[in-house]
DNA sequence: CCTGAGCGA
């Protein structure tokens, strides 16, 4: 029939119509429609393994003793401290826990990260290396030589 | 202070 002939003609025309342009659109490597926006997940790994842990999400009522007690269940805690504001003395909501070994630190993260402490979900991860400069507890009022060299 | 992202005196 006329319809069938027309359909066959259209199909033939479509098959012969510029196959190179179509394939270049579908298989182009530069502009693929389903590629991620240039950055994978932009999720940088927290930090390199260390015995020092950074604990965030703490309740502001959580104290250093509570932090130590909670993390001691997973390893030998050498040092633990909740960071508090110097002026008001209130907790800043995060702290640090230092384990005796890397195994204990990993166990502490696995055991406490995402868990509850004093009603808040806390996050435990490896802490970044701190600025190697002890707090200047010695102030020289004379100001003769109070210059601090950092490296 | 207790409201909530973050890295310490």
PDB file of C-alpha atoms (C1' of nucleotides) in Angstrom:
ATOM      1  CA  UNK A   1       0.000   0.000   0.000  1.00  0.00           C
ATOM      2  CA  UNK A   2       0.888   3.602  -0.100  1.00  0.00           C
ATOM      3  CA  UNK A   3       1.446   3.807   3.692  1.00  0.00           C
ATOM      4  CA  UNK A   4       3.711   0.805   3.716  1.00  0.00           C
ATOM      5  CA  UNK A   5       5.724   2.108   0.823  1.00  0.00           C
ATOM      6  CA  UNK A   6       6.100   5.493   2.500  1.00  0.00           C
ATOM      7  CA  UNK A   7       7.264   3.881   5.748  1.00  0.00           C
ATOM      8  CA  UNK A   8       9.819   1.819   3.945  1.00  0.00           C
ATOM      9  CA  UNK A   9      11.104   4.878   2.142  1.00  0.00           C
ATOM     10  CA  UNK A  10      11.417   6.831   5.384  1.00  0.00           C
ATOM     11  CA  UNK A  11      13.248   3.980   7.076  1.00  0.00           C
ATOM     12  CA  UNK A  12      15.647   3.717   4.197  1.00  0.00           C
ATOM     13  CA  UNK A  13      16.295   7.435   4.301  1.00  0.00           C
ATOM     14  CA  UNK A  14      16.892   7.387   8.043  1.00  0.00           C
ATOM     15  CA  UNK A  15      19.334   4.521   7.723  1.00  0.00           C
ATOM     16  CA  UNK A  16      21.315   6.308   5.118  1.00  0.00           C
ATOM     17  CA  UNK A  17      21.190   9.702   6.800  1.00  0.00           C
ATOM     18  CA  UNK A  18      24.610  10.803   8.035  1.00  0.00           C
ATOM     19  CA  UNK A  19      25.739   7.885  10.206  1.00  0.00           C
ATOM     20  CA  UNK A  20      28.958   9.644  11.094  1.00  0.00           C
ATOM     21  CA  UNK A  21      27.272  12.628  12.759  1.00  0.00           C
ATOM     22  CA  UNK A  22      24.984  10.415  14.823  1.00  0.00           C
ATOM     23  CA  UNK A  23      27.745   8.190  16.111  1.00  0.00           C
ATOM     24  CA  UNK A  24      29.910  11.168  16.948  1.00  0.00           C
ATOM     25  CA  UNK A  25      27.090  12.511  19.114  1.00  0.00           C
ATOM     26  CA  UNK A  26      26.468   9.219  20.892  1.00  0.00           C
ATOM     27  CA  UNK A  27      30.033   8.133  21.421  1.00  0.00           C
ATOM     28  CA  UNK A  28      31.776  11.400  21.958  1.00  0.00           C
ATOM     29  CA  UNK A  29      34.263  11.153  24.785  1.00  0.00           C
ATOM     30  CA  UNK A  30      34.401  14.862  25.531  1.00  0.00           C
ATOM     31  CA  UNK A  31      30.716  15.530  26.117  1.00  0.00           C
ATOM     32  CA  UNK A  32      29.162  12.413  27.487  1.00  0.00           C
ATOM     33  CA  UNK A  33      25.731  13.152  28.967  1.00  0.00           C
ATOM     34  CA  UNK A  34      26.168  10.850  31.925  1.00  0.00           C
ATOM     35  CA  UNK A  35      29.586  11.768  33.205  1.00  0.00           C
ATOM     36  CA  UNK A  36      30.206  13.201  36.648  1.00  0.00           C
ATOM     37  CA  UNK A  37      30.905  16.928  36.910  1.00  0.00           C
ATOM     38  CA  UNK A  38      34.692  16.838  36.694  1.00  0.00           C
ATOM     39  CA  UNK A  39      35.157  15.902  40.345  1.00  0.00           C
ATOM     40  CA  UNK A  40      34.490  12.390  41.467  1.00  0.00           C
ATOM     41  CA  UNK A  41      32.864  12.677  44.838  1.00  0.00           C
ATOM     42  CA  UNK A  42      35.022  15.483  46.176  1.00  0.00           C
ATOM     43  CA  UNK A  43      35.229  13.422  49.358  1.00  0.00           C
ATOM     44  CA  UNK A  44      38.801  13.749  50.585  1.00  0.00           C
ATOM     45  CA  UNK A  45      39.938  11.038  52.963  1.00  0.00           C
ATOM     46  CA  UNK A  46      39.763  12.361  56.545  1.00  0.00           C
ATOM     47  CA  UNK A  47      43.440  12.013  57.384  1.00  0.00           C
ATOM     48  CA  UNK A  48      46.286   9.591  57.477  1.00  0.00           C
ATOM     49  CA  UNK A  49      46.270   6.991  60.251  1.00  0.00           C
ATOM     50  CA  UNK A  50      47.518   8.215  63.560  1.00  0.00           C
ATOM     51  CA  UNK A  51      47.162   7.408  67.226  1.00  0.00           C
ATOM     52  CA  UNK A  52      45.504  10.760  67.651  1.00  0.00           C
ATOM     53  CA  UNK A  53      41.764  10.997  67.080  1.00  0.00           C
ATOM     54  CA  UNK A  54      39.573  13.975  66.432  1.00  0.00           C
ATOM     55  CA  UNK A  55      36.143  13.535  67.966  1.00  0.00           C
ATOM     56  CA  UNK A  56      33.368  15.867  66.878  1.00  0.00           C
ATOM     57  CA  UNK A  57      29.670  16.089  67.528  1.00  0.00           C
ATOM     58  CA  UNK A  58      30.127  15.912  71.253  1.00  0.00           C
ATOM     59  CA  UNK A  59      27.470  17.059  73.597  1.00  0.00           C
ATOM     60  CA  UNK A  60      28.467  20.300  75.236  1.00  0.00           C
ATOM     61  CA  UNK A  61      27.922  18.610  78.549  1.00  0.00           C
ATOM     62  CA  UNK A  62      30.421  15.885  77.716  1.00  0.00           C
ATOM     63  CA  UNK A  63      33.579  16.342  79.699  1.00  0.00           C
ATOM     64  CA  UNK A  64      37.112  15.057  79.293  1.00  0.00           C
ATOM     65  CA  UNK A  65      36.480  12.222  81.718  1.00  0.00           C
ATOM     66  CA  UNK A  66      33.378  11.112  79.853  1.00  0.00           C
ATOM     67  CA  UNK A  67      35.266  11.194  76.567  1.00  0.00           C
ATOM     68  CA  UNK A  68      38.094   9.138  77.995  1.00  0.00           C
ATOM     69  CA  UNK A  69      35.746   6.666  79.638  1.00  0.00           C
ATOM     70  CA  UNK A  70      33.829   6.153  76.395  1.00  0.00           C
ATOM     71  CA  UNK A  71      36.954   5.540  74.309  1.00  0.00           C
ATOM     72  CA  UNK A  72      38.793   3.431  76.848  1.00  0.00           C
ATOM     73  CA  UNK A  73      36.498   0.534  76.034  1.00  0.00           C
ATOM     74  CA  UNK A  74      38.226   0.087  72.675  1.00  0.00           C
ATOM     75  CA  UNK A  75      41.861   0.577  73.579  1.00  0.00           C
ATOM     76  CA  UNK A  76      44.386   2.122  75.880  1.00  0.00           C
ATOM     77  CA  UNK A  77      43.791   5.839  75.954  1.00  0.00           C
ATOM     78  CA  UNK A  78      46.970   7.766  76.583  1.00  0.00           C
ATOM     79  CA  UNK A  79      45.434  11.221  76.460  1.00  0.00           C
ATOM     80  CA  UNK A  80      41.943  12.610  76.048  1.00  0.00           C
ATOM     81  CA  UNK A  81      40.706  16.165  76.066  1.00  0.00           C
ATOM     82  CA  UNK A  82      37.524  18.015  75.319  1.00  0.00           C
ATOM     83  CA  UNK A  83      38.300  21.401  73.835  1.00  0.00           C
ATOM     84  CA  UNK A  84      36.707  24.131  75.883  1.00  0.00           C
ATOM     85  CA  UNK A  85      36.533  27.815  75.314  1.00  0.00           C
ATOM     86  CA  UNK A  86      39.132  29.566  77.344  1.00  0.00           C
ATOM     87  CA  UNK A  87      36.984  32.490  78.335  1.00  0.00           C
ATOM     88  CA  UNK A  88      33.672  30.859  79.167  1.00  0.00           C
ATOM     89  CA  UNK A  89      35.001  27.406  79.975  1.00  0.00           C
ATOM     90  CA  UNK A  90      32.212  25.712  78.048  1.00  0.00           C
ATOM     91  CA  UNK A  91      32.867  22.831  75.715  1.00  0.00           C
ATOM     92  CA  UNK A  92      33.281  23.616  72.051  1.00  0.00           C
ATOM     93  CA  UNK A  93      31.651  20.322  71.166  1.00  0.00           C
ATOM     94  CA  UNK A  94      34.719  18.445  70.009  1.00  0.00           C
ATOM     95  CA  UNK A  95      37.804  16.903  71.480  1.00  0.00           C
ATOM     96  CA  UNK A  96      40.804  14.691  70.992  1.00  0.00           C
ATOM     97  CA  UNK A  97      41.679  11.177  72.053  1.00  0.00           C
ATOM     98  CA  UNK A  98      45.164   9.726  71.781  1.00  0.00           C
ATOM     99  CA  UNK A  99      45.588   5.969  71.896  1.00  0.00           C
ATOM    100  CA  UNK A 100      48.681   3.984  72.748  1.00  0.00           C
ATOM    101  CA  UNK A 101      48.795   2.252  69.371  1.00  0.00           C
ATOM    102  CA  UNK A 102      47.412   2.531  65.850  1.00  0.00           C
ATOM    103  CA  UNK A 103      45.381  -0.636  66.362  1.00  0.00           C
ATOM    104  CA  UNK A 104      43.652   0.860  69.371  1.00  0.00           C
ATOM    105  CA  UNK A 105      43.033   4.061  67.447  1.00  0.00           C
ATOM    106  CA  UNK A 106      41.422   2.150  64.591  1.00  0.00           C
ATOM    107  CA  UNK A 107      39.362   0.146  67.069  1.00  0.00           C
ATOM    108  CA  UNK A 108      38.321   3.369  68.749  1.00  0.00           C
ATOM    109  CA  UNK A 109      37.117   4.837  65.472  1.00  0.00           C
ATOM    110  CA  UNK A 110      35.256   1.688  64.511  1.00  0.00           C
ATOM    111  CA  UNK A 111      33.774   1.440  67.961  1.00  0.00           C
ATOM    112  CA  UNK A 112      32.773   5.033  68.584  1.00  0.00           C
ATOM    113  CA  UNK A 113      32.266   6.693  65.189  1.00  0.00           C
ATOM    114  CA  UNK A 114      28.580   7.269  64.584  1.00  0.00           C
ATOM    115  CA  UNK A 115      27.675   6.154  68.081  1.00  0.00           C
ATOM    116  CA  UNK A 116      25.823   8.031  70.746  1.00  0.00           C
ATOM    117  CA  UNK A 117      27.456   9.856  73.612  1.00  0.00           C
ATOM    118  CA  UNK A 118      25.354  11.876  76.005  1.00  0.00           C
ATOM    119  CA  UNK A 119      22.526  11.961  73.512  1.00  0.00           C
ATOM    120  CA  UNK A 120      24.565  13.152  70.511  1.00  0.00           C
ATOM    121  CA  UNK A 121      25.909  11.249  67.547  1.00  0.00           C
ATOM    122  CA  UNK A 122      29.643  11.665  67.643  1.00  0.00           C
ATOM    123  CA  UNK A 123      32.181  11.333  64.834  1.00  0.00           C
ATOM    124  CA  UNK A 124      35.613   9.879  65.411  1.00  0.00           C
ATOM    125  CA  UNK A 125      38.374  10.217  62.831  1.00  0.00           C
ATOM    126  CA  UNK A 126      42.107  10.633  62.647  1.00  0.00           C
ATOM    127  CA  UNK A 127      43.203  14.039  63.780  1.00  0.00           C
ATOM    128  CA  UNK A 128      45.325  16.282  61.632  1.00  0.00           C
ATOM    129  CA  UNK A 129      48.826  17.049  62.809  1.00  0.00           C
ATOM    130  CA  UNK A 130      48.661  20.082  65.006  1.00  0.00           C
ATOM    131  CA  UNK A 131      50.784  23.153  64.738  1.00  0.00           C
ATOM    132  CA  UNK A 132      54.025  22.195  66.407  1.00  0.00           C
ATOM    133  CA  UNK A 133      54.218  25.116  68.769  1.00  0.00           C
ATOM    134  CA  UNK A 134      53.600  24.796  72.494  1.00  0.00           C
ATOM    135  CA  UNK A 135      51.491  27.619  73.922  1.00  0.00           C
ATOM    136  CA  UNK A 136      53.661  30.492  75.106  1.00  0.00           C
ATOM    137  CA  UNK A 137      53.054  30.179  78.810  1.00  0.00           C
ATOM    138  CA  UNK A 138      56.022  32.418  79.353  1.00  0.00           C
ATOM    139  CA  UNK A 139      55.322  36.000  78.434  1.00  0.00           C
ATOM    140  CA  UNK A 140      58.115  38.468  78.714  1.00  0.00           C
ATOM    141  CA  UNK A 141      56.710  41.818  79.863  1.00  0.00           C
ATOM    142  CA  UNK A 142      59.971  43.512  78.962  1.00  0.00           C
ATOM    143  CA  UNK A 143      59.429  42.516  75.332  1.00  0.00           C
ATOM    144  CA  UNK A 144      63.146  42.123  74.819  1.00  0.00           C
ATOM    145  CA  UNK A 145      63.103  38.816  73.016  1.00  0.00           C
ATOM    146  CA  UNK A 146      59.622  37.381  72.688  1.00  0.00           C
ATOM    147  CA  UNK A 147      59.874  36.590  69.028  1.00  0.00           C
ATOM    148  CA  UNK A 148      58.584  33.079  68.327  1.00  0.00           C
ATOM    149  CA  UNK A 149      60.384  31.172  65.653  1.00  0.00           C
ATOM    150  CA  UNK A 150      58.266  28.529  63.982  1.00  0.00           C
ATOM    151  CA  UNK A 151      60.760  26.787  61.762  1.00  0.00           C
TER     152      UNK A 151
ATOM    153  C1'  DC B   1      24.302  30.805  76.913  1.00  0.00           C
ATOM    154  C1'  DC B   2      23.526  25.041  74.977  1.00  0.00           C
ATOM    155  C1'  DT B   3      21.204  27.422  69.239  1.00  0.00           C
ATOM    156  C1'  DG B   4      25.656  22.329  66.472  1.00  0.00           C
ATOM    157  C1'  DA B   5      30.323  23.674  61.928  1.00  0.00           C
ATOM    158  C1'  DG B   6      34.541  21.915  63.036  1.00  0.00           C
ATOM    159  C1'  DC B   7      40.924  20.475  64.413  1.00  0.00           C
ATOM    160  C1'  DG B   8      43.474  21.761  70.443  1.00  0.00           C
ATOM    161  C1'  DA B   9      46.315  26.323  75.690  1.00  0.00           C
TER     162       DA B   9
END
